[in-house]
Short mmCIF file of C-alpha atoms and ligand atoms in Angstrom, two decimals:
data_model
loop_
_atom_site.label_atom_id
_atom_site.label_comp_id
_atom_site.label_asym_id
_atom_site.label_seq_id
_atom_site.Cartn_x
_atom_site.Cartn_y
_atom_site.Cartn_z
CA MET A 1022 -26.86 16.89 -11.03
CA ALA A 1023 -28.09 19.60 -9.00
CA THR A 1024 -28.13 23.43 -10.25
CA ASN A 1025 -28.69 26.25 -8.80
CA HIS A 1026 -27.48 29.25 -9.27
CA GLN A 1027 -28.05 31.64 -5.88
CA ALA A 1028 -24.80 30.92 -4.55
CA SER A 1029 -23.79 33.99 -2.90
CA ALA A 1030 -20.63 33.74 -0.04
CA PRO A 1031 -17.27 32.80 -1.71
CA ARG A 1032 -17.41 28.55 -2.25
CA TYR A 1033 -14.06 26.94 -2.73
CA ALA A 1034 -13.00 23.73 -4.08
CA HIS A 1035 -10.86 21.52 -2.25
CA ILE A 1036 -9.66 18.04 -3.51
CA THR A 1037 -11.12 16.11 0.12
CA GLY A 1038 -10.42 12.25 -1.29
CA TRP A 1039 -7.94 10.37 -3.59
CA GLY A 1040 -7.19 6.63 -5.21
CA MET A 1041 -5.29 4.82 -7.55
CA ALA A 1042 -5.53 1.47 -9.61
CA VAL A 1043 -2.94 0.00 -11.39
CA PRO A 1044 -3.01 -3.73 -12.75
CA GLU A 1045 -1.03 -6.37 -11.35
CA ARG A 1046 1.21 -7.19 -14.37
CA VAL A 1047 4.31 -5.73 -14.31
CA LEU A 1048 6.17 -5.20 -17.92
CA THR A 1049 9.42 -4.78 -17.36
CA ASN A 1050 12.40 -3.15 -20.14
CA LEU A 1051 14.08 -6.72 -19.94
CA ASP A 1052 10.12 -7.79 -21.06
CA LEU A 1053 10.48 -5.50 -24.14
CA GLU A 1054 13.70 -6.46 -25.42
CA ALA A 1055 11.92 -9.42 -26.30
CA ILE A 1056 9.28 -7.62 -28.08
CA VAL A 1057 10.72 -4.86 -29.92
CA ASP A 1058 14.60 -3.57 -30.77
CA THR A 1059 15.08 -1.88 -27.66
CA SER A 1060 16.91 -2.40 -24.28
CA ASP A 1061 16.56 -2.29 -21.02
CA GLU A 1062 19.73 0.73 -20.89
CA TRP A 1063 18.61 2.35 -23.68
CA ILE A 1064 14.56 3.01 -22.34
CA ARG A 1065 16.27 4.25 -18.37
CA GLU A 1066 18.76 6.30 -20.16
CA ARG A 1067 16.32 8.28 -22.24
CA THR A 1068 13.31 7.93 -20.47
CA GLY A 1069 13.79 7.42 -16.64
CA ILE A 1070 11.27 4.21 -16.84
CA ARG A 1071 11.91 0.70 -15.75
CA GLU A 1072 8.83 -0.73 -15.71
CA ARG A 1073 5.00 -0.01 -16.34
CA ARG A 1074 1.75 -2.00 -15.64
CA ILE A 1075 -0.40 -3.89 -17.90
CA ALA A 1076 -4.44 -4.41 -18.15
CA ALA A 1077 -5.25 -8.03 -17.44
CA GLU A 1078 -7.57 -9.43 -20.39
CA LYS A 1079 -10.72 -8.48 -18.27
CA GLU A 1080 -8.98 -4.93 -16.76
CA THR A 1081 -10.67 -2.28 -18.71
CA THR A 1082 -10.44 1.64 -18.20
CA ALA A 1083 -14.35 1.53 -16.42
CA THR A 1084 -12.85 -1.63 -13.60
CA LEU A 1085 -9.59 0.41 -12.91
CA GLY A 1086 -11.64 3.73 -12.67
CA ILE A 1087 -13.96 2.40 -10.38
CA THR A 1088 -11.36 1.14 -7.98
CA ALA A 1089 -9.94 3.98 -8.15
CA ALA A 1090 -12.83 5.95 -7.73
CA ARG A 1091 -13.98 3.88 -4.65
CA ARG A 1092 -10.70 4.48 -2.99
CA ALA A 1093 -11.48 8.11 -3.80
CA LEU A 1094 -14.47 7.90 -1.72
CA GLU A 1095 -13.17 6.19 1.15
CA VAL A 1096 -10.61 8.59 1.89
CA ALA A 1097 -13.12 11.37 1.31
CA ASN A 1098 -15.65 9.28 3.26
CA ALA A 1099 -17.94 10.23 1.33
CA LEU A 1100 -21.25 8.19 -0.25
CA PRO A 1101 -21.72 7.73 -3.83
CA SER A 1102 -25.41 8.72 -3.61
CA LYS A 1103 -24.17 12.52 -2.84
CA LEU A 1104 -22.07 12.78 -5.91
CA ASP A 1105 -23.20 15.40 -8.72
CA LEU A 1106 -20.89 14.98 -11.29
CA VAL A 1107 -18.50 12.02 -12.58
CA ILE A 1108 -16.15 13.17 -15.31
CA VAL A 1109 -13.84 10.91 -16.66
CA ALA A 1110 -10.54 12.25 -18.62
CA THR A 1111 -9.63 9.44 -20.99
CA SER A 1112 -8.31 8.48 -24.21
CA THR A 1113 -8.85 4.96 -24.43
CA PRO A 1114 -12.84 5.21 -23.20
CA GLU A 1115 -14.78 1.90 -23.21
CA HIS A 1116 -17.16 2.65 -25.80
CA ILE A 1117 -17.44 6.11 -28.13
CA PHE A 1118 -20.55 6.35 -26.34
CA PRO A 1119 -22.06 5.53 -23.66
CA SER A 1120 -19.49 7.51 -21.70
CA THR A 1121 -16.79 5.51 -19.62
CA ALA A 1122 -17.77 7.96 -16.98
CA SER A 1123 -21.67 6.43 -16.99
CA LEU A 1124 -20.75 2.90 -16.49
CA ILE A 1125 -18.87 4.12 -13.37
CA GLN A 1126 -21.55 6.52 -12.34
CA ASP A 1127 -23.65 3.09 -12.67
CA ALA A 1128 -21.00 0.99 -10.59
CA LEU A 1129 -20.84 3.39 -8.14
CA GLY A 1130 -24.87 3.79 -7.42
CA ALA A 1131 -23.77 7.86 -7.92
CA SER A 1132 -27.79 8.03 -8.54
CA SER A 1133 -28.04 11.52 -8.49
CA ALA A 1134 -24.84 12.25 -10.71
CA GLY A 1135 -24.34 13.41 -14.22
CA ALA A 1136 -21.54 11.99 -16.10
CA PHE A 1137 -19.39 12.48 -19.03
CA ASP A 1138 -15.79 11.87 -20.80
CA LEU A 1139 -13.62 14.42 -21.44
CA SER A 1140 -11.10 14.23 -24.30
CA ALA A 1141 -7.62 16.17 -23.87
CA ALA A 1142 -5.03 13.33 -24.24
CA CYS A 1143 -2.71 13.03 -21.11
CA THR A 1144 -3.80 16.89 -20.19
CA GLY A 1145 -7.44 15.35 -19.75
CA PHE A 1146 -7.17 15.36 -15.68
CA ILE A 1147 -6.50 19.05 -15.64
CA TYR A 1148 -8.92 19.91 -18.14
CA ALA A 1149 -11.57 17.99 -16.28
CA LEU A 1150 -10.77 18.96 -12.38
CA ASP A 1151 -11.17 22.65 -14.16
CA MET A 1152 -14.10 21.75 -15.10
CA ALA A 1153 -15.87 20.29 -12.54
CA ALA A 1154 -14.10 23.32 -10.00
CA GLN A 1155 -15.77 25.42 -11.64
CA ALA A 1156 -19.14 24.08 -11.49
CA ILE A 1157 -18.49 23.72 -7.56
CA ARG A 1158 -17.40 27.35 -7.22
CA SER A 1159 -20.51 28.75 -9.39
CA GLY A 1160 -22.99 26.91 -6.94
CA SER A 1161 -24.33 24.50 -9.62
CA ILE A 1162 -23.21 21.22 -7.69
CA GLU A 1163 -21.53 20.46 -4.48
CA MET A 1164 -19.61 17.33 -5.00
CA ALA A 1165 -17.81 16.02 -7.77
CA LEU A 1166 -15.67 12.82 -8.47
CA VAL A 1167 -12.97 13.36 -11.34
CA ILE A 1168 -10.99 10.56 -13.09
CA GLY A 1169 -8.28 10.25 -15.17
CA ALA A 1170 -8.10 6.28 -16.74
CA GLU A 1171 -6.64 4.72 -19.29
CA THR A 1172 -5.71 1.23 -20.56
CA MET A 1173 -3.38 2.80 -23.13
CA SER A 1174 -1.73 -1.04 -23.38
CA ARG A 1175 -5.02 -1.53 -26.17
CA LEU A 1176 -4.22 1.46 -28.22
CA LEU A 1177 -0.29 0.81 -28.77
CA ASP A 1178 1.55 -0.44 -31.52
CA TRP A 1179 3.32 -3.14 -30.58
CA GLU A 1180 6.02 -3.40 -33.00
CA ASP A 1181 7.06 0.57 -32.77
CA ARG A 1182 9.46 0.97 -30.21
CA GLY A 1183 9.36 4.57 -30.38
CA THR A 1184 6.24 4.31 -28.47
CA CYS A 1185 5.45 0.82 -27.05
CA ILE A 1186 8.10 1.32 -24.47
CA LEU A 1187 6.68 4.41 -22.94
CA PHE A 1188 3.05 3.71 -21.71
CA GLY A 1189 1.56 1.90 -19.38
CA ASP A 1190 -2.21 1.33 -18.03
CA GLY A 1191 -4.33 2.81 -14.39
CA ALA A 1192 -6.47 5.25 -13.40
CA GLY A 1193 -6.48 8.07 -10.30
CA ALA A 1194 -9.11 9.70 -9.04
CA VAL A 1195 -10.17 12.36 -6.58
CA VAL A 1196 -13.65 13.61 -4.97
CA LEU A 1197 -13.49 17.40 -4.96
CA GLN A 1198 -16.19 19.47 -2.29
CA ALA A 1199 -17.58 22.40 -1.97
CA SER A 1200 -16.36 24.52 1.06
CA SER A 1201 -16.46 28.09 2.73
CA VAL A 1202 -12.74 27.59 3.61
CA PRO A 1203 -10.56 29.83 1.12
CA GLY A 1204 -7.98 27.15 -0.69
CA GLY A 1205 -8.34 24.28 -3.00
CA LEU A 1206 -7.69 25.33 -6.65
CA LEU A 1207 -6.92 28.67 -7.18
CA SER A 1208 -6.28 29.10 -10.57
CA THR A 1209 -6.03 27.26 -14.54
CA VAL A 1210 -4.58 27.75 -17.47
CA LEU A 1211 -5.32 25.67 -20.65
CA ARG A 1212 -4.43 25.86 -23.94
CA SER A 1213 -4.38 23.72 -27.37
CA ASP A 1214 -2.84 23.94 -30.57
CA GLY A 1215 -4.17 21.63 -33.11
CA SER A 1216 -2.03 22.59 -35.92
CA GLY A 1217 0.11 20.10 -33.85
CA ARG A 1218 -2.65 17.18 -34.21
CA ASP A 1219 -0.09 14.86 -36.52
CA LEU A 1220 2.63 14.87 -33.68
CA LEU A 1221 0.75 12.53 -31.49
CA ALA A 1222 -2.46 10.34 -32.76
CA ALA A 1223 -4.82 7.56 -32.61
CA PRO A 1224 -8.04 8.41 -35.30
CA THR A 1225 -11.05 6.55 -34.94
CA VAL A 1226 -13.94 6.09 -36.78
CA GLY A 1227 -14.67 9.95 -37.65
CA SER A 1228 -11.13 10.37 -39.11
CA LYS A 1229 -10.78 10.21 -42.85
CA ASP A 1230 -7.65 8.60 -41.74
CA ALA A 1231 -9.11 5.85 -40.31
CA TYR A 1232 -12.08 4.75 -42.42
CA ALA A 1233 -10.74 3.54 -45.58
CA PRO A 1234 -13.38 0.42 -46.40
CA GLU A 1235 -12.15 -0.53 -49.18
CA ALA A 1236 -8.83 -1.40 -47.28
CA GLY A 1237 -10.24 -3.85 -44.92
CA LEU A 1238 -10.76 -4.93 -41.63
CA GLU A 1239 -6.82 -5.03 -40.74
CA HIS A 1240 -6.10 -2.23 -42.29
CA ASN A 1241 -8.50 -0.11 -40.61
CA ILE A 1242 -7.88 -1.68 -37.13
CA ALA A 1243 -4.06 -0.90 -37.43
CA MET A 1244 -5.26 2.98 -38.04
CA HIS A 1245 -6.54 2.84 -34.90
CA LYS A 1246 -3.11 2.80 -33.39
CA MET A 1247 -1.03 5.49 -31.47
CA THR A 1248 1.65 7.24 -34.18
CA MET A 1249 3.90 9.71 -32.17
CA ASN A 1250 6.75 12.36 -33.11
CA GLY A 1251 8.88 11.58 -29.91
CA ARG A 1252 11.55 14.91 -30.52
CA GLU A 1253 8.76 17.48 -31.22
CA VAL A 1254 6.21 16.21 -28.65
CA PHE A 1255 9.92 16.60 -26.37
CA ARG A 1256 10.38 19.87 -27.55
CA PHE A 1257 7.10 21.17 -27.03
CA ALA A 1258 6.46 19.80 -23.79
CA THR A 1259 9.50 21.11 -22.39
CA ARG A 1260 8.15 24.61 -24.03
CA VAL A 1261 5.13 24.53 -22.61
CA MET A 1262 6.24 23.86 -18.77
CA LYS A 1263 8.47 26.29 -18.94
CA GLU A 1264 5.61 28.95 -19.63
CA SER A 1265 2.68 27.71 -18.29
CA ILE A 1266 3.84 26.87 -14.79
CA PRO A 1267 4.97 30.24 -13.77
CA GLU A 1268 1.36 31.67 -15.79
CA ALA A 1269 -0.89 29.31 -13.63
CA VAL A 1270 1.15 30.66 -10.65
CA ALA A 1271 1.15 34.04 -11.31
CA ARG A 1272 -2.90 34.04 -11.81
CA ALA A 1273 -2.78 32.72 -8.55
CA GLY A 1274 -1.29 35.63 -7.04
CA LEU A 1275 1.69 33.75 -5.89
CA THR A 1276 5.46 33.20 -6.96
CA MET A 1277 7.19 30.75 -7.87
CA ASN A 1278 8.52 30.72 -4.25
CA ASP A 1279 5.49 30.12 -2.52
CA VAL A 1280 5.38 26.46 -4.74
CA ASP A 1281 6.19 23.38 -2.92
CA TRP A 1282 5.27 20.59 -4.98
CA ILE A 1283 5.28 20.56 -8.60
CA VAL A 1284 3.03 17.28 -9.82
CA PRO A 1285 3.58 17.40 -13.63
CA HIS A 1286 2.59 14.23 -16.35
CA GLN A 1287 4.56 11.36 -16.18
CA ALA A 1288 5.77 10.98 -19.74
CA ASN A 1289 9.59 10.93 -19.66
CA GLN A 1290 12.02 12.03 -16.27
CA ARG A 1291 14.27 13.92 -18.88
CA ILE A 1292 11.33 15.95 -19.63
CA ILE A 1293 10.70 16.61 -15.76
CA GLU A 1294 14.43 17.25 -15.19
CA HIS A 1295 14.53 19.47 -18.33
CA ALA A 1296 11.44 21.67 -16.54
CA ALA A 1297 13.37 22.00 -13.35
CA ARG A 1298 16.51 23.11 -14.76
CA SER A 1299 14.55 25.90 -16.84
CA LEU A 1300 12.14 26.94 -14.20
CA ASP A 1301 15.39 26.73 -11.75
CA ILE A 1302 13.23 24.48 -9.47
CA PRO A 1303 14.80 21.89 -7.09
CA LEU A 1304 14.17 18.53 -8.64
CA GLU A 1305 13.27 17.41 -5.61
CA LYS A 1306 9.72 19.83 -6.15
CA PHE A 1307 9.02 17.46 -8.96
CA ILE A 1308 6.87 14.32 -7.82
CA SER A 1309 7.68 11.41 -10.29
CA ASN A 1310 6.71 7.97 -10.42
CA VAL A 1311 7.70 7.81 -14.36
CA GLU A 1312 9.91 5.40 -13.19
CA ARG A 1313 7.78 2.45 -11.96
CA PHE A 1314 4.40 3.20 -14.28
CA GLY A 1315 5.91 5.01 -17.23
CA ASN A 1316 3.30 7.07 -19.20
CA THR A 1317 -0.57 6.53 -18.33
CA SER A 1318 -1.80 9.46 -20.20
CA ALA A 1319 -4.55 11.00 -18.73
CA ALA A 1320 -3.87 8.75 -15.48
CA SER A 1321 -0.34 9.70 -14.82
CA ILE A 1322 -0.92 12.98 -12.87
CA PRO A 1323 -3.78 11.42 -10.19
CA ILE A 1324 -2.14 8.19 -9.65
CA ALA A 1325 1.29 10.65 -8.84
CA LEU A 1326 -0.72 12.71 -6.80
CA CYS A 1327 -2.55 9.99 -4.98
CA GLU A 1328 0.83 8.80 -4.22
CA ALA A 1329 2.53 11.68 -2.70
CA ALA A 1330 -0.83 11.92 -0.59
CA GLU A 1331 -0.82 8.61 0.27
CA ALA A 1332 2.47 8.94 1.37
CA GLY A 1333 1.90 12.02 3.53
CA ARG A 1334 4.33 14.34 1.29
CA ILE A 1335 1.57 16.77 1.10
CA LYS A 1336 0.74 18.92 3.89
CA ALA A 1337 -2.27 21.25 4.74
CA ASP A 1338 -1.82 24.45 3.17
CA GLN A 1339 0.84 23.81 1.07
CA ILE A 1340 0.85 25.22 -2.69
CA LEU A 1341 0.96 22.35 -5.78
CA VAL A 1342 1.51 23.15 -9.48
CA LEU A 1343 0.03 20.07 -11.50
CA VAL A 1344 1.19 20.32 -15.26
CA GLY A 1345 0.07 18.18 -18.46
CA PHE A 1346 0.87 18.03 -22.04
CA GLY A 1347 0.07 15.34 -24.61
CA ALA A 1348 -1.92 15.16 -27.92
CA GLY A 1349 -4.36 18.37 -29.29
CA LEU A 1350 -1.28 19.76 -28.80
CA ALA A 1351 -3.01 20.51 -25.69
CA TRP A 1352 -1.65 21.51 -22.35
CA GLY A 1353 -2.18 23.21 -18.63
CA SER A 1354 -1.36 24.03 -15.55
CA MET A 1355 -3.13 24.38 -12.70
CA VAL A 1356 -2.45 25.55 -8.68
CA ILE A 1357 -3.70 23.90 -5.76
CA LYS A 1358 -3.63 24.97 -2.13
CA TRP A 1359 -3.91 22.07 -0.25
CA GLY A 1360 -6.94 22.13 2.18
CA ILE A 1361 -6.92 19.09 4.56
CA ALA A 1362 -4.36 18.48 7.32
CA GLU A 1363 -5.50 14.77 7.91
CA PRO A 1364 -7.96 13.08 6.04
CA PRO A 1365 -11.51 12.11 7.49
CA GLU A 1366 -10.87 8.60 9.40
CA PRO A 1367 -14.02 6.92 7.95
CA THR A 1368 -16.42 4.90 10.39
CA ARG A 1369 -17.32 1.41 10.10
CA ARG A 1370 -20.78 2.78 9.27
CA ASN A 1371 -19.85 4.81 6.59
CA ARG A 1372 -17.36 1.82 5.26
CA TYR A 1373 -20.83 -0.27 5.61
CA GLN A 1374 -22.77 2.14 3.95
CA ARG A 1375 -20.53 2.38 1.07
CA GLN A 1376 -20.53 -1.58 0.59
CA VAL A 1377 -24.13 -1.64 0.64
CA ALA A 1378 -24.53 0.86 -2.19
CA TYR A 1379 -22.17 -0.81 -4.27
CA THR A 1380 -23.60 -4.02 -4.10
CA PHE A 1381 -27.33 -2.55 -4.07
CA ALA A 1382 -25.64 -0.73 -6.97
CA ARG A 1383 -25.18 -3.87 -8.95
CA GLN A 1384 -28.05 -4.99 -8.25
CA ARG A 1385 -30.41 -2.13 -9.56
CA SER A 1386 -28.40 -2.25 -12.88
CA ARG A 1387 -28.95 -5.72 -13.37
CA LEU A 1388 -32.29 -5.50 -12.74
CA ALA A 1389 -33.14 -2.35 -14.85
CA ARG A 1390 -31.47 -3.88 -17.83
CA THR A 1391 -33.34 -7.13 -17.22
CA LEU A 1392 -36.91 -5.10 -16.67
CA ARG A 1393 -35.66 -3.73 -20.03
CA ARG A 1394 -34.92 -6.58 -21.97
CA ILE A 1395 -38.39 -8.13 -20.27
CA GLY A 1396 -40.40 -4.72 -21.56
CA ALA A 1397 -39.29 -4.86 -24.89
CA TRP A 1398 -40.24 -8.69 -25.25
CA ILE A 1399 -43.60 -7.69 -23.93
CA GLN A 1400 -43.93 -4.96 -26.98
CA ARG A 1401 -43.54 -7.66 -29.36
CA THR A 1402 -46.35 -9.81 -28.26
CA PRO A 1403 -50.10 -9.69 -27.77
CA LEU A 1404 -49.61 -9.28 -23.42
CA ARG A 1405 -48.33 -5.25 -24.65
CA ARG A 1406 -52.12 -4.88 -24.24
CA LEU A 1407 -51.91 -5.35 -20.86
CA LEU A 1408 -49.37 -2.60 -20.28
CA PRO A 1409 -50.16 0.83 -19.43
CA PRO A 1410 -50.73 2.87 -21.96
CA GLU A 1411 -47.50 5.43 -22.61
O1 UT7 B 2560 2.55 12.23 -23.04
C1 UT7 B 2560 2.42 12.15 -24.22
C2 UT7 B 2560 3.37 13.14 -24.49
N1 UT7 B 2560 4.69 12.59 -24.88
C3 UT7 B 2560 5.85 12.55 -24.23
O2 UT7 B 2560 5.79 13.06 -23.98
C4 UT7 B 2560 7.60 11.74 -25.46
C5 UT7 B 2560 8.21 12.70 -25.83
N2 UT7 B 2560 9.29 12.31 -26.47
C6 UT7 B 2560 9.79 11.33 -25.71
O3 UT7 B 2560 9.79 11.17 -24.59
C7 UT7 B 2560 11.25 11.28 -26.46
O4 UT7 B 2560 11.34 11.91 -27.87
C8 UT7 B 2560 11.28 9.53 -26.74
C9 UT7 B 2560 11.26 9.03 -25.43
C10 UT7 B 2560 9.98 9.24 -27.31
C11 UT7 B 2560 12.60 9.37 -28.01
O5 UT7 B 2560 13.74 9.70 -27.34
P1 UT7 B 2560 14.61 10.89 -28.04
O6 UT7 B 2560 15.81 10.87 -27.34
O7 UT7 B 2560 14.14 11.65 -28.69
O8 UT7 B 2560 15.20 9.67 -29.50
P2 UT7 B 2560 14.77 10.01 -30.72
O9 UT7 B 2560 13.24 9.66 -31.46
O10 UT7 B 2560 15.45 10.83 -31.25
O11 UT7 B 2560 15.84 8.51 -31.63
C12 UT7 B 2560 16.92 8.24 -31.25
C13 UT7 B 2560 17.51 6.91 -31.80
C14 UT7 B 2560 17.12 6.58 -32.94
O12 UT7 B 2560 18.08 6.17 -33.81
P3 UT7 B 2560 18.53 6.79 -34.44
O13 UT7 B 2560 17.72 7.39 -35.57
O14 UT7 B 2560 19.69 7.52 -34.00
O15 UT7 B 2560 19.73 5.77 -35.21
C15 UT7 B 2560 15.99 6.08 -32.31
O16 UT7 B 2560 15.43 4.62 -33.70
O17 UT7 B 2560 16.73 6.22 -30.59
C16 UT7 B 2560 16.42 5.19 -31.21
N3 UT7 B 2560 15.06 4.47 -31.28
C17 UT7 B 2560 15.37 3.45 -30.12
N4 UT7 B 2560 16.45 2.47 -29.49
C18 UT7 B 2560 16.14 1.44 -28.65
C19 UT7 B 2560 13.84 4.69 -30.53
N5 UT7 B 2560 13.26 4.40 -29.81
C20 UT7 B 2560 13.89 3.68 -29.59
C21 UT7 B 2560 13.98 2.11 -28.51
N6 UT7 B 2560 15.09 1.61 -28.20
N7 UT7 B 2560 12.68 2.27 -27.76
#
């Protein structure tokens, strides 16, 4: 990660690449009828969701994130070695540590990048994008990869019909690059109210709620499942969308009439419709795919953004508002002036360079881990005398 705080000319952070990855396995509402006491009709009417994707055994938050990231690098026609920063917004990281971002950085061969995970639940992607944009605008870095990736299916209580019908798995990624062209990320509003921590939660080892050694393993595993007060979260979501979208738009020096698209967190179609009514914005301006993917938490905004960009719906110079809300409680809105008319067509040479970089990254990582194991073994034998002094 480069650090150079001498930028003088104004710098802007533009999204130049986007990609997504969802598991192949589809779980329909009818499938859910066989698991919990629910119905396709109830789920469609109360949420707008028809189906969601569920990770296969070998799919993880990192594997989904890697696929989305490679697609985003492809669209941006960028080499992973040029990345300065990788941020993964997730509530379902592979480990408490190391970060899932480090695993993705390694798999991509992003050898010059810093990497970290960011925890802000369903608003995580907006927080992460803002952090990356700040680093770009300050002159500290040139290019960042921001990923929202989740395997929510592994956090769900599959006996709780109030939550298990809502969520799905997937990942979305964007490449963010420095540019002298005005536009890109214009303004952000980030907020939190931790007094709502009980409304939507999944405790882990650091929590008094989850740590009960005398209760045995089963209790402790059960305590890691998600719980939610749906009605309260619904009320919160509609309130903060109504407040934070106009606030971010005003901060960007724009009016609501300037907004072309709203890309909301995909939690519930009724929340989206409520926001459209209360803000008096036509529903057609809201990008929604909740019907097909359910709520993929931090991945939902970049997946919706990616689908809209791929379909050519978002045009150069249009104004977008991203809006997220969820556990924390945390929420945020961000205004973007879309910067590029058409993504550059990747040449065969560029594609080949990226493939070589990914293969090399895999081999380099394996070799580094093997050498570390051999080094540790030698340290335990008389051969250690042959090693150079530290
Ligand atoms: O990304 C994080 C943000 N999360 C959200 O945005 C979620 C926000 N909340 C919601 O989307 C909605 O509150 C839910 C979809 C979770 C629930 O919808 P609701 O209209 O608020 O339903 P409710 O919780 O008020 O429950 C109404 C009834 C209850 O039955 P009774 O007490 O009226 O007899 C529930 O037990 O619906 C029942 N119910 C269900 N019935 C069939 C709850 N879940 C289900 C279900 N199938 N899956």
